[in-house]
């Protein structure tokens, strides 16, 4: 069995980071006296987790066979994330022709955390290519 330490480390990092961010996010909403579970916040964290782990896993597992195409895979993954945003979140967020701060944050906070961690780990993958 191949050594997949980086993949396991990625899963642990993304899971812990999103769990902590979700907790902090709920604390901030509570402090602002906003509803905690509005704006599809749980769905947003779950979808971002599933997408980022799937995309990173695919890139990681195909890193040796498709060295020159990894950037394309990353861009396609980003496009898929935006597609999910526009299909699942944007219609309800924009129903009143206004996306407020809590709606924006419910998607953007987990998305940005996932993007930062994914980018960091993909840089490690690229650095370690043969």
PDB file of C-alpha atoms in Angstrom:
ATOM      1  CA  UNK A   1       0.000   0.000   0.000  1.00  0.00           C
ATOM      2  CA  UNK A   2       1.314   3.399  -0.951  1.00  0.00           C
ATOM      3  CA  UNK A   3       2.274   5.941   1.654  1.00  0.00           C
ATOM      4  CA  UNK A   4      -0.521   8.508   1.785  1.00  0.00           C
ATOM      5  CA  UNK A   5       0.569  10.555   4.813  1.00  0.00           C
ATOM      6  CA  UNK A   6      -0.029  13.865   3.043  1.00  0.00           C
ATOM      7  CA  UNK A   7      -3.557  12.820   2.080  1.00  0.00           C
ATOM      8  CA  UNK A   8      -4.366  11.773   5.645  1.00  0.00           C
ATOM      9  CA  UNK A   9      -2.824  14.978   7.015  1.00  0.00           C
ATOM     10  CA  UNK A  10      -4.950  16.966   4.559  1.00  0.00           C
ATOM     11  CA  UNK A  11      -8.158  15.231   5.710  1.00  0.00           C
ATOM     12  CA  UNK A  12      -7.346  15.839   9.366  1.00  0.00           C
ATOM     13  CA  UNK A  13      -6.381  19.478   8.735  1.00  0.00           C
ATOM     14  CA  UNK A  14      -9.471  20.303   6.693  1.00  0.00           C
ATOM     15  CA  UNK A  15     -11.811  18.522   9.113  1.00  0.00           C
ATOM     16  CA  UNK A  16     -10.410  20.206  12.223  1.00  0.00           C
ATOM     17  CA  UNK A  17     -10.183  23.616  10.521  1.00  0.00           C
ATOM     18  CA  UNK A  18     -13.777  23.503   9.324  1.00  0.00           C
ATOM     19  CA  UNK A  19     -15.042  22.229  12.683  1.00  0.00           C
ATOM     20  CA  UNK A  20     -13.291  25.067  14.524  1.00  0.00           C
ATOM     21  CA  UNK A  21     -14.444  27.619  11.944  1.00  0.00           C
ATOM     22  CA  UNK A  22     -18.014  26.343  12.197  1.00  0.00           C
ATOM     23  CA  UNK A  23     -17.932  26.694  15.972  1.00  0.00           C
ATOM     24  CA  UNK A  24     -16.504  30.207  15.784  1.00  0.00           C
ATOM     25  CA  UNK A  25     -18.988  31.090  13.046  1.00  0.00           C
ATOM     26  CA  UNK A  26     -21.878  30.007  15.285  1.00  0.00           C
ATOM     27  CA  UNK A  27     -20.447  31.971  18.221  1.00  0.00           C
ATOM     28  CA  UNK A  28     -20.235  35.110  16.083  1.00  0.00           C
ATOM     29  CA  UNK A  29     -23.800  34.629  14.843  1.00  0.00           C
ATOM     30  CA  UNK A  30     -24.971  34.118  18.416  1.00  0.00           C
ATOM     31  CA  UNK A  31     -23.117  37.237  19.557  1.00  0.00           C
ATOM     32  CA  UNK A  32     -24.765  39.191  16.727  1.00  0.00           C
ATOM     33  CA  UNK A  33     -28.119  37.726  17.831  1.00  0.00           C
ATOM     34  CA  UNK A  34     -28.670  36.183  14.403  1.00  0.00           C
ATOM     35  CA  UNK A  35     -30.272  32.786  13.794  1.00  0.00           C
ATOM     36  CA  UNK A  36     -27.558  30.139  14.043  1.00  0.00           C
ATOM     37  CA  UNK A  37     -28.646  27.741  11.319  1.00  0.00           C
ATOM     38  CA  UNK A  38     -30.107  30.048   8.671  1.00  0.00           C
ATOM     39  CA  UNK A  39     -28.706  30.632   5.204  1.00  0.00           C
ATOM     40  CA  UNK A  40     -27.870  26.975   4.577  1.00  0.00           C
ATOM     41  CA  UNK A  41     -24.820  27.250   6.831  1.00  0.00           C
ATOM     42  CA  UNK A  42     -24.630  23.520   7.606  1.00  0.00           C
ATOM     43  CA  UNK A  43     -25.075  22.592   3.939  1.00  0.00           C
ATOM     44  CA  UNK A  44     -22.369  25.076   3.025  1.00  0.00           C
ATOM     45  CA  UNK A  45     -19.798  23.592   5.395  1.00  0.00           C
ATOM     46  CA  UNK A  46     -20.702  20.034   4.352  1.00  0.00           C
ATOM     47  CA  UNK A  47     -20.650  20.756   0.600  1.00  0.00           C
ATOM     48  CA  UNK A  48     -17.343  22.606   0.855  1.00  0.00           C
ATOM     49  CA  UNK A  49     -15.828  19.741   2.874  1.00  0.00           C
ATOM     50  CA  UNK A  50     -17.047  17.077   0.436  1.00  0.00           C
ATOM     51  CA  UNK A  51     -15.944  18.996  -2.653  1.00  0.00           C
ATOM     52  CA  UNK A  52     -12.506  19.989  -1.367  1.00  0.00           C
ATOM     53  CA  UNK A  53     -11.722  16.479  -0.117  1.00  0.00           C
ATOM     54  CA  UNK A  54     -12.898  14.914  -3.384  1.00  0.00           C
ATOM     55  CA  UNK A  55     -10.969  17.372  -5.551  1.00  0.00           C
ATOM     56  CA  UNK A  56      -7.785  17.138  -3.496  1.00  0.00           C
ATOM     57  CA  UNK A  57      -7.992  13.335  -3.367  1.00  0.00           C
ATOM     58  CA  UNK A  58      -8.340  13.134  -7.150  1.00  0.00           C
ATOM     59  CA  UNK A  59      -5.407  15.497  -7.679  1.00  0.00           C
ATOM     60  CA  UNK A  60      -3.313  13.632  -5.111  1.00  0.00           C
ATOM     61  CA  UNK A  61      -4.027  10.180  -6.546  1.00  0.00           C
ATOM     62  CA  UNK A  62      -3.412  11.306 -10.138  1.00  0.00           C
ATOM     63  CA  UNK A  63      -0.328  13.413  -9.368  1.00  0.00           C
ATOM     64  CA  UNK A  64       2.182  11.035 -10.961  1.00  0.00           C
ATOM     65  CA  UNK A  65       0.140  10.053 -14.026  1.00  0.00           C
ATOM     66  CA  UNK A  66      -0.981  13.585 -14.953  1.00  0.00           C
ATOM     67  CA  UNK A  67       1.805  15.860 -13.705  1.00  0.00           C
ATOM     68  CA  UNK A  68       1.285  18.519 -16.350  1.00  0.00           C
ATOM     69  CA  UNK A  69      -2.509  18.546 -16.030  1.00  0.00           C
ATOM     70  CA  UNK A  70      -2.777  19.076 -12.248  1.00  0.00           C
ATOM     71  CA  UNK A  71      -3.349  22.807 -12.676  1.00  0.00           C
ATOM     72  CA  UNK A  72      -6.242  22.082 -15.013  1.00  0.00           C
ATOM     73  CA  UNK A  73      -7.724  19.671 -12.443  1.00  0.00           C
ATOM     74  CA  UNK A  74      -7.470  22.395  -9.801  1.00  0.00           C
ATOM     75  CA  UNK A  75      -9.200  24.947 -12.044  1.00  0.00           C
ATOM     76  CA  UNK A  76     -11.944  22.465 -12.968  1.00  0.00           C
ATOM     77  CA  UNK A  77     -12.406  21.770  -9.252  1.00  0.00           C
ATOM     78  CA  UNK A  78     -12.795  25.482  -8.590  1.00  0.00           C
ATOM     79  CA  UNK A  79     -15.355  25.727 -11.383  1.00  0.00           C
ATOM     80  CA  UNK A  80     -17.293  22.828  -9.847  1.00  0.00           C
ATOM     81  CA  UNK A  81     -17.352  24.631  -6.498  1.00  0.00           C
ATOM     82  CA  UNK A  82     -18.728  27.773  -8.137  1.00  0.00           C
ATOM     83  CA  UNK A  83     -21.316  25.699  -9.999  1.00  0.00           C
ATOM     84  CA  UNK A  84     -22.500  24.264  -6.680  1.00  0.00           C
ATOM     85  CA  UNK A  85     -22.677  27.782  -5.233  1.00  0.00           C
ATOM     86  CA  UNK A  86     -24.789  29.066  -8.095  1.00  0.00           C
ATOM     87  CA  UNK A  87     -27.065  25.999  -8.079  1.00  0.00           C
ATOM     88  CA  UNK A  88     -27.535  25.493  -4.334  1.00  0.00           C
ATOM     89  CA  UNK A  89     -26.955  28.813  -2.611  1.00  0.00           C
ATOM     90  CA  UNK A  90     -27.273  31.792  -4.919  1.00  0.00           C
ATOM     91  CA  UNK A  91     -30.995  31.415  -5.732  1.00  0.00           C
ATOM     92  CA  UNK A  92     -32.064  31.521  -2.083  1.00  0.00           C
ATOM     93  CA  UNK A  93     -29.454  34.128  -1.113  1.00  0.00           C
ATOM     94  CA  UNK A  94     -30.540  36.414  -3.933  1.00  0.00           C
ATOM     95  CA  UNK A  95     -34.300  35.784  -3.610  1.00  0.00           C
ATOM     96  CA  UNK A  96     -34.774  39.295  -2.233  1.00  0.00           C
ATOM     97  CA  UNK A  97     -32.294  40.789  -4.752  1.00  0.00           C
ATOM     98  CA  UNK A  98     -29.871  41.389  -1.895  1.00  0.00           C
ATOM     99  CA  UNK A  99     -27.154  39.156  -0.471  1.00  0.00           C
ATOM    100  CA  UNK A 100     -26.604  40.240   3.129  1.00  0.00           C
ATOM    101  CA  UNK A 101     -23.487  39.714   5.240  1.00  0.00           C
ATOM    102  CA  UNK A 102     -24.703  36.577   7.027  1.00  0.00           C
ATOM    103  CA  UNK A 103     -25.708  34.959   3.723  1.00  0.00           C
ATOM    104  CA  UNK A 104     -22.355  35.858   2.193  1.00  0.00           C
ATOM    105  CA  UNK A 105     -20.421  34.602   5.227  1.00  0.00           C
ATOM    106  CA  UNK A 106     -22.309  31.312   5.386  1.00  0.00           C
ATOM    107  CA  UNK A 107     -20.799  30.353   2.035  1.00  0.00           C
ATOM    108  CA  UNK A 108     -17.604  32.393   1.868  1.00  0.00           C
ATOM    109  CA  UNK A 109     -16.128  31.445   5.260  1.00  0.00           C
ATOM    110  CA  UNK A 110     -15.991  27.672   4.626  1.00  0.00           C
ATOM    111  CA  UNK A 111     -15.145  28.212   0.949  1.00  0.00           C
ATOM    112  CA  UNK A 112     -12.163  30.446   1.735  1.00  0.00           C
ATOM    113  CA  UNK A 113     -10.866  28.135   4.479  1.00  0.00           C
ATOM    114  CA  UNK A 114     -11.089  25.175   2.114  1.00  0.00           C
ATOM    115  CA  UNK A 115      -9.418  27.112  -0.695  1.00  0.00           C
ATOM    116  CA  UNK A 116      -6.495  28.213   1.491  1.00  0.00           C
ATOM    117  CA  UNK A 117      -5.868  24.724   2.866  1.00  0.00           C
ATOM    118  CA  UNK A 118      -6.353  23.079  -0.528  1.00  0.00           C
ATOM    119  CA  UNK A 119      -3.901  25.498  -2.156  1.00  0.00           C
ATOM    120  CA  UNK A 120      -1.321  24.933   0.593  1.00  0.00           C
ATOM    121  CA  UNK A 121      -1.523  21.150   0.233  1.00  0.00           C
ATOM    122  CA  UNK A 122      -1.554  21.191  -3.569  1.00  0.00           C
ATOM    123  CA  UNK A 123       1.634  23.268  -3.420  1.00  0.00           C
ATOM    124  CA  UNK A 124       3.136  20.480  -1.279  1.00  0.00           C
ATOM    125  CA  UNK A 125       2.021  17.886  -3.841  1.00  0.00           C
ATOM    126  CA  UNK A 126       3.592  19.863  -6.683  1.00  0.00           C
ATOM    127  CA  UNK A 127       6.795  20.420  -4.716  1.00  0.00           C
ATOM    128  CA  UNK A 128       7.165  16.688  -4.083  1.00  0.00           C
ATOM    129  CA  UNK A 129       6.644  15.507  -7.672  1.00  0.00           C
ATOM    130  CA  UNK A 130       9.426  13.331  -9.076  1.00  0.00           C
TER     131      UNK A 130
END
